[in-house]
PDB file of C-alpha atoms and ligand atoms in Angstrom:
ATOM      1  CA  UNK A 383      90.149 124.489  89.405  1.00 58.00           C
ATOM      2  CA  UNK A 384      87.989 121.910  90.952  1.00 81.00           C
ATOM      3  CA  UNK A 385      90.966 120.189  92.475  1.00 81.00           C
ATOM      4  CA  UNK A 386      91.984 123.430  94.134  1.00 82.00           C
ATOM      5  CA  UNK A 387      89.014 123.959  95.953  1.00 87.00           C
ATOM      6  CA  UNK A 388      88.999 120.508  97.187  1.00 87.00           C
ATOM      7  CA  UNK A 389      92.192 121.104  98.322  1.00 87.00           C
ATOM      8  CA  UNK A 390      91.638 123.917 100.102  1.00 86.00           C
ATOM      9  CA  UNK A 391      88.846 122.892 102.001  1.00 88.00           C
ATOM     10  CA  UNK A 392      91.075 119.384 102.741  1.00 88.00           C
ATOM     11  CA  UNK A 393      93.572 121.281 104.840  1.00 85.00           C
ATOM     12  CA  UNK A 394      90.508 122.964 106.675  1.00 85.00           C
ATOM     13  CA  UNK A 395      88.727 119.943 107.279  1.00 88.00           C
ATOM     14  CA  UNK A 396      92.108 117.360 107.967  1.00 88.00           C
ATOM     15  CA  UNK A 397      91.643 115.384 104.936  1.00 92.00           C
ATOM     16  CA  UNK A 398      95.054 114.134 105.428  1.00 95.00           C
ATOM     17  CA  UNK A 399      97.192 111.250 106.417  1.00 96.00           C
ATOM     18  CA  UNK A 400     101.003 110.468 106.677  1.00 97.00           C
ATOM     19  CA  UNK A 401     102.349 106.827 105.730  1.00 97.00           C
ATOM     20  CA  UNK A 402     105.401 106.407 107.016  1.00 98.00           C
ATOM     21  CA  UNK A 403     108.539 104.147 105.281  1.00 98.00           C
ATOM     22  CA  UNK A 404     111.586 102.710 106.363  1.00 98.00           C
ATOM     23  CA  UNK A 405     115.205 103.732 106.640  1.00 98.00           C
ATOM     24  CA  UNK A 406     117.170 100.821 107.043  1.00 98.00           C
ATOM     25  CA  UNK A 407     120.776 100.063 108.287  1.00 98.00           C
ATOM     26  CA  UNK A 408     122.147  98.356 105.483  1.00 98.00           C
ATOM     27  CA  UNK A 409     124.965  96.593 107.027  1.00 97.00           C
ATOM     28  CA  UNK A 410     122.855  95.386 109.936  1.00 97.00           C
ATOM     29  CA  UNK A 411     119.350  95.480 108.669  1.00 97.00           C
ATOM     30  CA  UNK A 412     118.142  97.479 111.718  1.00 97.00           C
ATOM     31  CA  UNK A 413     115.148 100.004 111.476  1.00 97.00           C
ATOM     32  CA  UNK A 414     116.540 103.421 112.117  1.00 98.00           C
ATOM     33  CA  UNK A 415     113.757 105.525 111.428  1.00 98.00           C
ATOM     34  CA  UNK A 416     111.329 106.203 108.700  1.00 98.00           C
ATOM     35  CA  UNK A 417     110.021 108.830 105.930  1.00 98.00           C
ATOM     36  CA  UNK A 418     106.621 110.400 106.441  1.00 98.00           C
ATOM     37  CA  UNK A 419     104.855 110.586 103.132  1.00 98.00           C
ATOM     38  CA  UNK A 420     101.448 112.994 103.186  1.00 97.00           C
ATOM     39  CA  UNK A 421      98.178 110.988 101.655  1.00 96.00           C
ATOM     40  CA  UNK A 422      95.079 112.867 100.948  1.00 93.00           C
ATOM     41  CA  UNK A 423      91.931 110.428 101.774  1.00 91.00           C
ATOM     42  CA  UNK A 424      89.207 112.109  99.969  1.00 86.00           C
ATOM     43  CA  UNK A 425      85.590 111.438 101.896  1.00 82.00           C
ATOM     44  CA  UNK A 426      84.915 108.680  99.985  1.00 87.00           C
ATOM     45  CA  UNK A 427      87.698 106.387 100.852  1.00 87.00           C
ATOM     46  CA  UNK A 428      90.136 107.267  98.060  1.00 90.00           C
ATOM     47  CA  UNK A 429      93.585 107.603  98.266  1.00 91.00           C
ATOM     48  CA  UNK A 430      95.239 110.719  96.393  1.00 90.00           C
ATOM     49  CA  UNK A 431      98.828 110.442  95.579  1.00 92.00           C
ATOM     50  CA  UNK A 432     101.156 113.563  96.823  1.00 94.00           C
ATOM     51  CA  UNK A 433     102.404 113.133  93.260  1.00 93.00           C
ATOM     52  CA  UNK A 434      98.933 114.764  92.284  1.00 90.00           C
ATOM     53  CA  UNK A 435      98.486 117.902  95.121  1.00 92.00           C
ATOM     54  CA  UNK A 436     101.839 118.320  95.883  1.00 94.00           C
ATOM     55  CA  UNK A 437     102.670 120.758  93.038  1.00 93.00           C
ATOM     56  CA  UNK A 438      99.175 122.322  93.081  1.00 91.00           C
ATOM     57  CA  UNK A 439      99.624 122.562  97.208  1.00 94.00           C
ATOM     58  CA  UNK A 440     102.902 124.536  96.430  1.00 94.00           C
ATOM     59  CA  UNK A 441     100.950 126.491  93.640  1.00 93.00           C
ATOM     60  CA  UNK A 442      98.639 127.256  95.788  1.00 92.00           C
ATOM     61  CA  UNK A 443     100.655 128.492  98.620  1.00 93.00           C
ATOM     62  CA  UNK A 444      98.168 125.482 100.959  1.00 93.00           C
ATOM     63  CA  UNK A 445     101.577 124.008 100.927  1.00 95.00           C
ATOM     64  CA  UNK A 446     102.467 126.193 103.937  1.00 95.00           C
ATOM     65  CA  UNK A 447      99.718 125.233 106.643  1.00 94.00           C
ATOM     66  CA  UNK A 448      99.594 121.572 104.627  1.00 95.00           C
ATOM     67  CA  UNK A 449     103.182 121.526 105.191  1.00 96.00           C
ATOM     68  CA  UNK A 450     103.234 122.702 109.430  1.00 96.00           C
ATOM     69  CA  UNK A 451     100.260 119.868 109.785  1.00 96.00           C
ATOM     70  CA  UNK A 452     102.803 117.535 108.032  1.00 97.00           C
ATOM     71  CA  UNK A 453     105.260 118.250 110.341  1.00 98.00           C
ATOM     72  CA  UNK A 454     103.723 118.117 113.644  1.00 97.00           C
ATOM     73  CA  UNK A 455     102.005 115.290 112.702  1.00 97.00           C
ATOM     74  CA  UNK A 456     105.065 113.493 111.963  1.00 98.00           C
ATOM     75  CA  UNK A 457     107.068 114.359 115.374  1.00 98.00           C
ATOM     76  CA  UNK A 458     104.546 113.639 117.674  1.00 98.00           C
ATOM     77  CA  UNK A 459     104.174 109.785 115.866  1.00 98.00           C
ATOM     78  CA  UNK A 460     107.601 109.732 116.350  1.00 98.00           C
ATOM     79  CA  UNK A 461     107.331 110.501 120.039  1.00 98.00           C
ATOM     80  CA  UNK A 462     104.944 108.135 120.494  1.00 98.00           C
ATOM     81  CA  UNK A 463     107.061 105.148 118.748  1.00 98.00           C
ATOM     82  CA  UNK A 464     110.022 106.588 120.995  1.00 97.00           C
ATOM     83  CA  UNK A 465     108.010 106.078 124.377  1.00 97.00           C
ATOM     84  CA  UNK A 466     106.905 102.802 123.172  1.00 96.00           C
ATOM     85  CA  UNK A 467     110.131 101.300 123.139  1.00 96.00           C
ATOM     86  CA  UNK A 468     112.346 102.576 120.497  1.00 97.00           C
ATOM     87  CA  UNK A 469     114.146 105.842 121.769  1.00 96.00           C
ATOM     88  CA  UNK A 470     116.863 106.201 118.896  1.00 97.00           C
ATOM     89  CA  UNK A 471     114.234 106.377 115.712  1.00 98.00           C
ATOM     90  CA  UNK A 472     114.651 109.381 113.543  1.00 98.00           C
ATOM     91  CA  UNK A 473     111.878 110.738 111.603  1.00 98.00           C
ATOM     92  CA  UNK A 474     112.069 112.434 108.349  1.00 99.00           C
ATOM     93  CA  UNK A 475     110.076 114.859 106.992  1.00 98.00           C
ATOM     94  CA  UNK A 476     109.973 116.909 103.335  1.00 98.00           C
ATOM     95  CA  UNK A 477     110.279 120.328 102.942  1.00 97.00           C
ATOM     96  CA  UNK A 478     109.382 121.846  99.619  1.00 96.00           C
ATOM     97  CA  UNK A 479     110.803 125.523  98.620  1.00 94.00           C
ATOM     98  CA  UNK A 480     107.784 127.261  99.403  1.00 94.00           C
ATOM     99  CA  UNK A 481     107.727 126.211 103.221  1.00 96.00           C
ATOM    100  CA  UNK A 482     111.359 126.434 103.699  1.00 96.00           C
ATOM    101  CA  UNK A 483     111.367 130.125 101.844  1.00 95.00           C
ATOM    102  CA  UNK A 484     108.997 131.079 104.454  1.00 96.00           C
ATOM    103  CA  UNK A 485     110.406 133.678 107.292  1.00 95.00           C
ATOM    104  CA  UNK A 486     108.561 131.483 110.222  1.00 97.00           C
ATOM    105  CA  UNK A 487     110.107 128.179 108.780  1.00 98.00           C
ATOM    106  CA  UNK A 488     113.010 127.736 111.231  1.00 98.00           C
ATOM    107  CA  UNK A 489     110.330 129.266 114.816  1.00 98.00           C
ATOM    108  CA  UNK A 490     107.746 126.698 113.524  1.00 98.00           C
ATOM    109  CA  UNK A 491     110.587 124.081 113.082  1.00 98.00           C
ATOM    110  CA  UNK A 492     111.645 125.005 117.140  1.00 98.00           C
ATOM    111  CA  UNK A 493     108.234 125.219 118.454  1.00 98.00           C
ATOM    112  CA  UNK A 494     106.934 121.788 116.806  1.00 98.00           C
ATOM    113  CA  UNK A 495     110.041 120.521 118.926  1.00 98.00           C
ATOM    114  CA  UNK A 496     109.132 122.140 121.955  1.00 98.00           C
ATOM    115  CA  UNK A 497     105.343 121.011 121.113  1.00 98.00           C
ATOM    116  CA  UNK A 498     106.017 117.336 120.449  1.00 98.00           C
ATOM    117  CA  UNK A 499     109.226 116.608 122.808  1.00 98.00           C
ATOM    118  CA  UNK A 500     110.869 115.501 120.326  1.00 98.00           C
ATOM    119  CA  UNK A 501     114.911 115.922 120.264  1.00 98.00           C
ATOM    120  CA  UNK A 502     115.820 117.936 117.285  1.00 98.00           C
ATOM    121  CA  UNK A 503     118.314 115.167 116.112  1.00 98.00           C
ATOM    122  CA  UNK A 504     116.053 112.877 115.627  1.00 98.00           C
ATOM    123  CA  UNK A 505     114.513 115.105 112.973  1.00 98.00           C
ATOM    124  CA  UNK A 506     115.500 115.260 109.541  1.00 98.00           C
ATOM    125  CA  UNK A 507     114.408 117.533 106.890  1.00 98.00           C
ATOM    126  CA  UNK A 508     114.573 116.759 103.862  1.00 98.00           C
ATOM    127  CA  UNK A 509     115.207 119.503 101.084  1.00 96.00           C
ATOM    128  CA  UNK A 510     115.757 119.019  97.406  1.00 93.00           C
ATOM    129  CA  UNK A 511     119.096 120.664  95.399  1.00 90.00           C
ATOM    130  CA  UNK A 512     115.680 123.489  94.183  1.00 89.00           C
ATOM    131  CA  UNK A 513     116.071 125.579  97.713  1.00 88.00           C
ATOM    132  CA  UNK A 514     119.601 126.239  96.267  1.00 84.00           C
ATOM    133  CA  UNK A 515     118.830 127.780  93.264  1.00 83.00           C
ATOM    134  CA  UNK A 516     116.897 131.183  93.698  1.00 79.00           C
ATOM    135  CA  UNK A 517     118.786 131.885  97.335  1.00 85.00           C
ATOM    136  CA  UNK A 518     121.783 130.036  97.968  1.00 88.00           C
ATOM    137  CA  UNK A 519     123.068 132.487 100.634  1.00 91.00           C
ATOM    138  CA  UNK A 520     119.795 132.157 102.316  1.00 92.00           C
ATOM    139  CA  UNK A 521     119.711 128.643 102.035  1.00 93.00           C
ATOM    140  CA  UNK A 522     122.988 127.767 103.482  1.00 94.00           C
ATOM    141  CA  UNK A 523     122.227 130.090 106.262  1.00 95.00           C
ATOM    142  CA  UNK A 524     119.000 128.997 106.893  1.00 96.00           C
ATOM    143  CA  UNK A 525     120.464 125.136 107.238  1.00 96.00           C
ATOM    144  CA  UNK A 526     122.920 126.538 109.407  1.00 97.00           C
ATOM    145  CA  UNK A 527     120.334 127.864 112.087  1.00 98.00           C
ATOM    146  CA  UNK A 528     118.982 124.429 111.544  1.00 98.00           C
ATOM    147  CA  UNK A 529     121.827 122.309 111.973  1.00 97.00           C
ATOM    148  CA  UNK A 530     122.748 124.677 115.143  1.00 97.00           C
ATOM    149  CA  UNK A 531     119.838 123.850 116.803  1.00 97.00           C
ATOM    150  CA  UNK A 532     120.966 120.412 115.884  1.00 98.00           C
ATOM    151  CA  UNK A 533     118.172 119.198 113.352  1.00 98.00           C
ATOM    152  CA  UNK A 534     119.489 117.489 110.738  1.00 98.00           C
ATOM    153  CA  UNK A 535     119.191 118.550 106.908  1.00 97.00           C
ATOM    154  CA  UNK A 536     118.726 115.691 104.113  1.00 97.00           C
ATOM    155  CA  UNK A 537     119.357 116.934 100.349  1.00 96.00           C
ATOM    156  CA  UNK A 538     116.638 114.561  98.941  1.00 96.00           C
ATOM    157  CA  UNK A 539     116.632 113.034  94.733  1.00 94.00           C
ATOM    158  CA  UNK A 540     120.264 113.754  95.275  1.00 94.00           C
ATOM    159  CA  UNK A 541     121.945 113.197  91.305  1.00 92.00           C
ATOM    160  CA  UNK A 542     118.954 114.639  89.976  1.00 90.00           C
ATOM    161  CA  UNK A 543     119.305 118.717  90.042  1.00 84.00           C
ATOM    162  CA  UNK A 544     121.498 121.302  89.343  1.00 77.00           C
ATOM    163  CA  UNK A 545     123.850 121.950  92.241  1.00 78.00           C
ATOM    164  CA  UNK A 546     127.227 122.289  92.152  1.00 81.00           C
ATOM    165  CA  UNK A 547     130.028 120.806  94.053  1.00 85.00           C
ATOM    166  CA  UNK A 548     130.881 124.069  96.249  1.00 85.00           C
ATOM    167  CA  UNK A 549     127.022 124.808  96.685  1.00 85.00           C
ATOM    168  CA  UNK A 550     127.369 121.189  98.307  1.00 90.00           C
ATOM    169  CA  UNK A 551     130.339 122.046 100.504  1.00 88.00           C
ATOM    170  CA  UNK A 552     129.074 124.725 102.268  1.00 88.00           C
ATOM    171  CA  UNK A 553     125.612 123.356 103.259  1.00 92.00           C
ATOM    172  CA  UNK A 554     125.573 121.827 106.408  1.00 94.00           C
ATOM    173  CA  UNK A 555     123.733 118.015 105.248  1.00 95.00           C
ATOM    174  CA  UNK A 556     123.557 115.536 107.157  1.00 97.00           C
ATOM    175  CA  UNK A 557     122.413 113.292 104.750  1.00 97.00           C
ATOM    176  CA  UNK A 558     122.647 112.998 100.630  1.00 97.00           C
ATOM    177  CA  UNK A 559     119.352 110.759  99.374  1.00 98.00           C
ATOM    178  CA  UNK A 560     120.716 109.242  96.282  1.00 98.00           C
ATOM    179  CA  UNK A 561     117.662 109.186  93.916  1.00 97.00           C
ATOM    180  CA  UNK A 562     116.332 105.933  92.996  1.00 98.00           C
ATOM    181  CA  UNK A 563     117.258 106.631  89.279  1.00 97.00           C
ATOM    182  CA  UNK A 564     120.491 105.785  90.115  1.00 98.00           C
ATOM    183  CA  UNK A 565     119.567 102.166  92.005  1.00 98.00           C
ATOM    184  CA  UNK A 566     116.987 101.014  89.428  1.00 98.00           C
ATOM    185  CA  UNK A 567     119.602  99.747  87.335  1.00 98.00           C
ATOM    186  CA  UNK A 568     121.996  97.738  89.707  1.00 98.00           C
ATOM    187  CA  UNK A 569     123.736  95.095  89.442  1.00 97.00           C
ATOM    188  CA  UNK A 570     124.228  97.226  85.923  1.00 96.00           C
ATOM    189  CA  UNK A 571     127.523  97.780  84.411  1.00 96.00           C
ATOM    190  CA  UNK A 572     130.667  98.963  85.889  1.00 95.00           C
ATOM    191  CA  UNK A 573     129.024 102.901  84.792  1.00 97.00           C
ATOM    192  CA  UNK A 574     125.775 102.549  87.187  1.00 97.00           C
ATOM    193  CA  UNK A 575     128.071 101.264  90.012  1.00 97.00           C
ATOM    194  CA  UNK A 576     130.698 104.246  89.953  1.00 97.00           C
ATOM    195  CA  UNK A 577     128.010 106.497  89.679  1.00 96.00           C
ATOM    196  CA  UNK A 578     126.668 105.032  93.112  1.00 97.00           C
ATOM    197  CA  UNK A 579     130.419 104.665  94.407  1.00 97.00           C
ATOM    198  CA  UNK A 580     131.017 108.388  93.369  1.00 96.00           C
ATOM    199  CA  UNK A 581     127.939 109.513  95.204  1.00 96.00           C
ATOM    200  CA  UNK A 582     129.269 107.531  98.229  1.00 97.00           C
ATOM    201  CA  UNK A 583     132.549 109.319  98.364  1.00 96.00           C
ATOM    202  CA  UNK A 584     131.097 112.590  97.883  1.00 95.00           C
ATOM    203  CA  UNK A 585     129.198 111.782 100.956  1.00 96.00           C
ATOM    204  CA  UNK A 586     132.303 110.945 103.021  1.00 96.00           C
ATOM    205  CA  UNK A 587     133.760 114.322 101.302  1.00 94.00           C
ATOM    206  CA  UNK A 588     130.730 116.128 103.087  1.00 95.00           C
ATOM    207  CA  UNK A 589     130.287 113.864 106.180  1.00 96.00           C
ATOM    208  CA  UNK A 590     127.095 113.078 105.294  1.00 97.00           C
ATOM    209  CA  UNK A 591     125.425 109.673 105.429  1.00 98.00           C
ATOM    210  CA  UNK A 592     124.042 108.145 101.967  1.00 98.00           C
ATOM    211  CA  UNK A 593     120.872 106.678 102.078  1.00 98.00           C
ATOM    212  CA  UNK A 594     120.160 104.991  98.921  1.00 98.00           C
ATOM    213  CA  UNK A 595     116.149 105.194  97.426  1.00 98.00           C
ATOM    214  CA  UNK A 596     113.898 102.906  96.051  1.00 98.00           C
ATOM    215  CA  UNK A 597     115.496  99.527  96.706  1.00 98.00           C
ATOM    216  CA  UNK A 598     113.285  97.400  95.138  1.00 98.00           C
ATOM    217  CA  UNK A 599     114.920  94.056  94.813  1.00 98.00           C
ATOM    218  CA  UNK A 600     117.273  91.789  96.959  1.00 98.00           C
ATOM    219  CA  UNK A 601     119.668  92.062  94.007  1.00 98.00           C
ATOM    220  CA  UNK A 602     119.987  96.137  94.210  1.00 98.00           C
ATOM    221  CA  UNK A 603     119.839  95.747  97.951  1.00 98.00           C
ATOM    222  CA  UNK A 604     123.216  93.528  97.862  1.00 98.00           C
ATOM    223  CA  UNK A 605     125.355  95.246  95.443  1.00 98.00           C
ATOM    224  CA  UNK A 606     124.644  98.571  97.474  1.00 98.00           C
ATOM    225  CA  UNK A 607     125.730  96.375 101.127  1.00 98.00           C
ATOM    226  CA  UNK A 608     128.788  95.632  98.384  1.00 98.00           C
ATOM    227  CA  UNK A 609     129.721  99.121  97.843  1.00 98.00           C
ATOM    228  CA  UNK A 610     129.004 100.136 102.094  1.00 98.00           C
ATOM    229  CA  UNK A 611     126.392 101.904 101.450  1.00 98.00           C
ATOM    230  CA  UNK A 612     124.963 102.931 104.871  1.00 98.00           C
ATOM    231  CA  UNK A 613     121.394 103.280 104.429  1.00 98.00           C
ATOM    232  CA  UNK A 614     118.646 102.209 102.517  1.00 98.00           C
ATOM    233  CA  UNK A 615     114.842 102.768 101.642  1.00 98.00           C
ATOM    234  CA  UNK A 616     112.758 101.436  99.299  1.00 98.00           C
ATOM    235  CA  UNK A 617     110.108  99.066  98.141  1.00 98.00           C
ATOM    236  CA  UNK A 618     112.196  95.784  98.767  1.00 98.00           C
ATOM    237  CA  UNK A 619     112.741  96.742 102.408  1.00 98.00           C
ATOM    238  CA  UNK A 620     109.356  98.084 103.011  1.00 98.00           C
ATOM    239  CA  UNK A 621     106.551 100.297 101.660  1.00 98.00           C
ATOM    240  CA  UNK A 622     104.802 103.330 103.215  1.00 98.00           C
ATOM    241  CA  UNK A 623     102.121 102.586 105.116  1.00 98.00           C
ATOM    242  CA  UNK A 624      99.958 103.795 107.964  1.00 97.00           C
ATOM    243  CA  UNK A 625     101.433 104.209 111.452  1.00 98.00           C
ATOM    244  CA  UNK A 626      99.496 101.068 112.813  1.00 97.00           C
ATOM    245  CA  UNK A 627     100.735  98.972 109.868  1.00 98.00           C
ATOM    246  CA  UNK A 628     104.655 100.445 109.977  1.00 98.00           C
ATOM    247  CA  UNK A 629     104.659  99.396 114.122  1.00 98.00           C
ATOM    248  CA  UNK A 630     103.201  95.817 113.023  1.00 97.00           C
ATOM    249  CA  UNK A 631     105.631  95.439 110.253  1.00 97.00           C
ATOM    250  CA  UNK A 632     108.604  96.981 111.395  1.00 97.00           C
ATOM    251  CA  UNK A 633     108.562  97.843 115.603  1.00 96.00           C
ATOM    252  CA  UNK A 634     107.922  94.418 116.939  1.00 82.00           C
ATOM    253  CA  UNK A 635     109.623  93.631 120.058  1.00 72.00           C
TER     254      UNK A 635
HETATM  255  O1    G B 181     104.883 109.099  98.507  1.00 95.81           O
HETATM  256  P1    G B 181     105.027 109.368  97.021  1.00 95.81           P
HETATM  257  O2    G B 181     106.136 108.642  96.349  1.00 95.81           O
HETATM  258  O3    G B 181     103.760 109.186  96.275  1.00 95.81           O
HETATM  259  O4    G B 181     105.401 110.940  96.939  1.00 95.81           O
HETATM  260  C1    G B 181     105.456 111.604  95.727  1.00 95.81           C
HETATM  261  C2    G B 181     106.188 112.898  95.932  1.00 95.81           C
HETATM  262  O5    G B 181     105.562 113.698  96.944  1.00 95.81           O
HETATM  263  C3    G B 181     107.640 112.703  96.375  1.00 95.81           C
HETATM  264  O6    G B 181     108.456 113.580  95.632  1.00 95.81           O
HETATM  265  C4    G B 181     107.636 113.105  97.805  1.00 95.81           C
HETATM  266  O7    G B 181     108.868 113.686  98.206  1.00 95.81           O
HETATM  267  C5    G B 181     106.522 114.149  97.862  1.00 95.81           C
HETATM  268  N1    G B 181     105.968 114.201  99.220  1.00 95.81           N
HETATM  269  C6    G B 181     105.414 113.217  99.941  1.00 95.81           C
HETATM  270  N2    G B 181     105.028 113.662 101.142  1.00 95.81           N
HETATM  271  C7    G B 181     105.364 114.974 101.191  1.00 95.81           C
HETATM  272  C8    G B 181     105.222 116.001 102.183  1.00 95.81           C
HETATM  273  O8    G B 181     104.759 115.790 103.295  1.00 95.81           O
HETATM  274  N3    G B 181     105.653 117.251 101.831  1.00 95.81           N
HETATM  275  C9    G B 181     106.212 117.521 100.632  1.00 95.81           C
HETATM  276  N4    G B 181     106.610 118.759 100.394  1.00 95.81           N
HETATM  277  N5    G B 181     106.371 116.589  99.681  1.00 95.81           N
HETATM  278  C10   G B 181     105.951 115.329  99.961  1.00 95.81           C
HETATM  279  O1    G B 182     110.997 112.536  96.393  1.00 95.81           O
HETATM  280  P1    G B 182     111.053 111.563  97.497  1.00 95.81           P
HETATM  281  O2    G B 182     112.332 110.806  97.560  1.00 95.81           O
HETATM  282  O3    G B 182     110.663 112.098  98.847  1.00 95.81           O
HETATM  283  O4    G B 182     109.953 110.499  97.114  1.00 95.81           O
HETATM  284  C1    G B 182     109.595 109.487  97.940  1.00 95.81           C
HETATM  285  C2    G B 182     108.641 108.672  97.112  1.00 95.81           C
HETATM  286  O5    G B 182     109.280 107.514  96.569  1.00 95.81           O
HETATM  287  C3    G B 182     107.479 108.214  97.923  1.00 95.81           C
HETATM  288  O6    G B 182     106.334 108.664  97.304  1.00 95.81           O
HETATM  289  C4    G B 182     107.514 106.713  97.854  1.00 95.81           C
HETATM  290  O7    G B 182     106.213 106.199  97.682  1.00 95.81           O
HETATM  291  C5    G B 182     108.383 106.440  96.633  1.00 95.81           C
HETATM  292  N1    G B 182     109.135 105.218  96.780  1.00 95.81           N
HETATM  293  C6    G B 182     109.613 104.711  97.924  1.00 95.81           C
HETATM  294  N2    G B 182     110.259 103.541  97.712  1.00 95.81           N
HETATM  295  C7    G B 182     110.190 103.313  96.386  1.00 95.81           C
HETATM  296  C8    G B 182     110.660 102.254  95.556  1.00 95.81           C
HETATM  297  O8    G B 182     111.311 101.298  95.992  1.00 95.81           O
HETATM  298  N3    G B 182     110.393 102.378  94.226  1.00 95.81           N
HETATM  299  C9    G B 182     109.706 103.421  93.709  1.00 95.81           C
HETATM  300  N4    G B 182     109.487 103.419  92.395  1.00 95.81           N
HETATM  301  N5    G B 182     109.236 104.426  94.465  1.00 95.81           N
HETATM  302  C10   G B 182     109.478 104.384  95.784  1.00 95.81           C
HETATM  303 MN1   MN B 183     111.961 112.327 100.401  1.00 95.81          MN
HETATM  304 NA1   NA B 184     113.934 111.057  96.405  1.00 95.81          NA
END
């Protein structure tokens, strides 16, 4: 209860922060855009995880204004990083159910664009294999719109829900996030590497580009270059962190 009214008066007051990861080429090692992640820094200094007021933000329906700050937030950084030197960067932002159920999503979605300057494909929003469940009509038709005004839609923790292969075909994704369940255990056995290699030919089946999460080692990193796995994210090939911090890691010249 306490938590909630913190949060509510956090989204009032801009309590918030976005640290931003990689998304790495994995056959070239190039940067080709990153994952904003929303922080809460409380007054005094500490760092809340989303982990914590995510699901309460969603709860709470401060998900929706939480979620437009997220967003905006997130395009005009990437604006700025384009202008500065890298024009092809692609920034990727998560959408829970609650924002993406809401009428205004796909205006707010056009008129951040417009806002920011940013081209709609280099925007990618990523949705988990939830938005499916309650509407599936409404879901695919909503990613249409989406994808029509060319922004790009990501099906996030991919391996770890409940959709079903036709669901799958008739969504317009771009990309399929392969969960990081599913890398933790590479090299593995010759089960955790079809299960990656399966994943990678479902994305072919879809057109859509695998990006593997939470590469954490050099090890995991190599068998999934092995398999042609196009992209990658995780700890190994760089953390979230502040936009000042991502440019000094990541966008040097
Ligand atoms: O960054 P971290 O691993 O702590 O994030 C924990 C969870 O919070 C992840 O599931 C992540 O997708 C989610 N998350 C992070 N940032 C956002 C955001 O801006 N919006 C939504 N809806 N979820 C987010
Ligand atoms: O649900 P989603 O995939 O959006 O979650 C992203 C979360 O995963 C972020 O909170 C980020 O901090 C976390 N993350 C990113 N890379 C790694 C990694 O290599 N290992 C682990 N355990 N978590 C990671
Ligand atoms: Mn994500
Ligand atoms: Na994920």
């Amino acid at each position: 209860l306490h938590l909630r009214g913190q949060l509510s008066r956090a989204v009032d007051t801009g309590e918030f922060e976005l640290h931003y990861q990689p998304l790495v080429d994995l056959a070239t090692g190039a940067i080709i855009g990153m994952e904003a992640l929303v922080r809460w820094r409380e007054a005094n200094g500490r760092l809340i995880s989303p982990a914590t007021f995510i699901p309460l933000a969603e709860e709470t329906g401060l998900i929706v204004p939480l979620g437009a700050w997220v967003l905006r937030e997130a395009c005009t950084q990437a604006v700025r990083w384009q202008v500065a030197g890298h024009p092809d960067l692609v920034v990727a932002v998560n959408v829970s159910v609650r924002q993406w159920e809401e009428a205004t999503f796909v205006p707010l979605v056009q008129q951040i664009l417009l806002e920011t300057g940013l081209s709609p494909s280099r925007l990618v929003l990523e949705i988990t294999e939830s938005v499916l469940l309650s509407e599936p009509v409404e879901a695919r038709r909503q990613a249409e719109q989406l994808a029509s005004l060319g922004v790009r839609v990501a099906l996030d923790d991919y391996g770890t829900g409940y959709s079903n292969l036709s669901q799958l075909q008739h969504l317009p994704i771009a990309q399929l996030k392969l969960d990081r369940t599913f890398v933790h255990p590479l090299p593995g056995g010759v089960r955790d590497q079809a299960l990656v290699q399966s994943a990678l030919t479902l994305g072919q089946a879809l057109d859509a580009a695998v990006v593997a999460e939470g590469i954490e080692t050099d090890t995991q990193l190599q068998v999934l270059r092995s398999l042609a796995c196009p992209v990658g994210q995780g700890y190994f090939l760089g953390r979230p962190v502040p936009a000042s911090e991502f440019a000094l890691q990541h966008l040097q010249p």
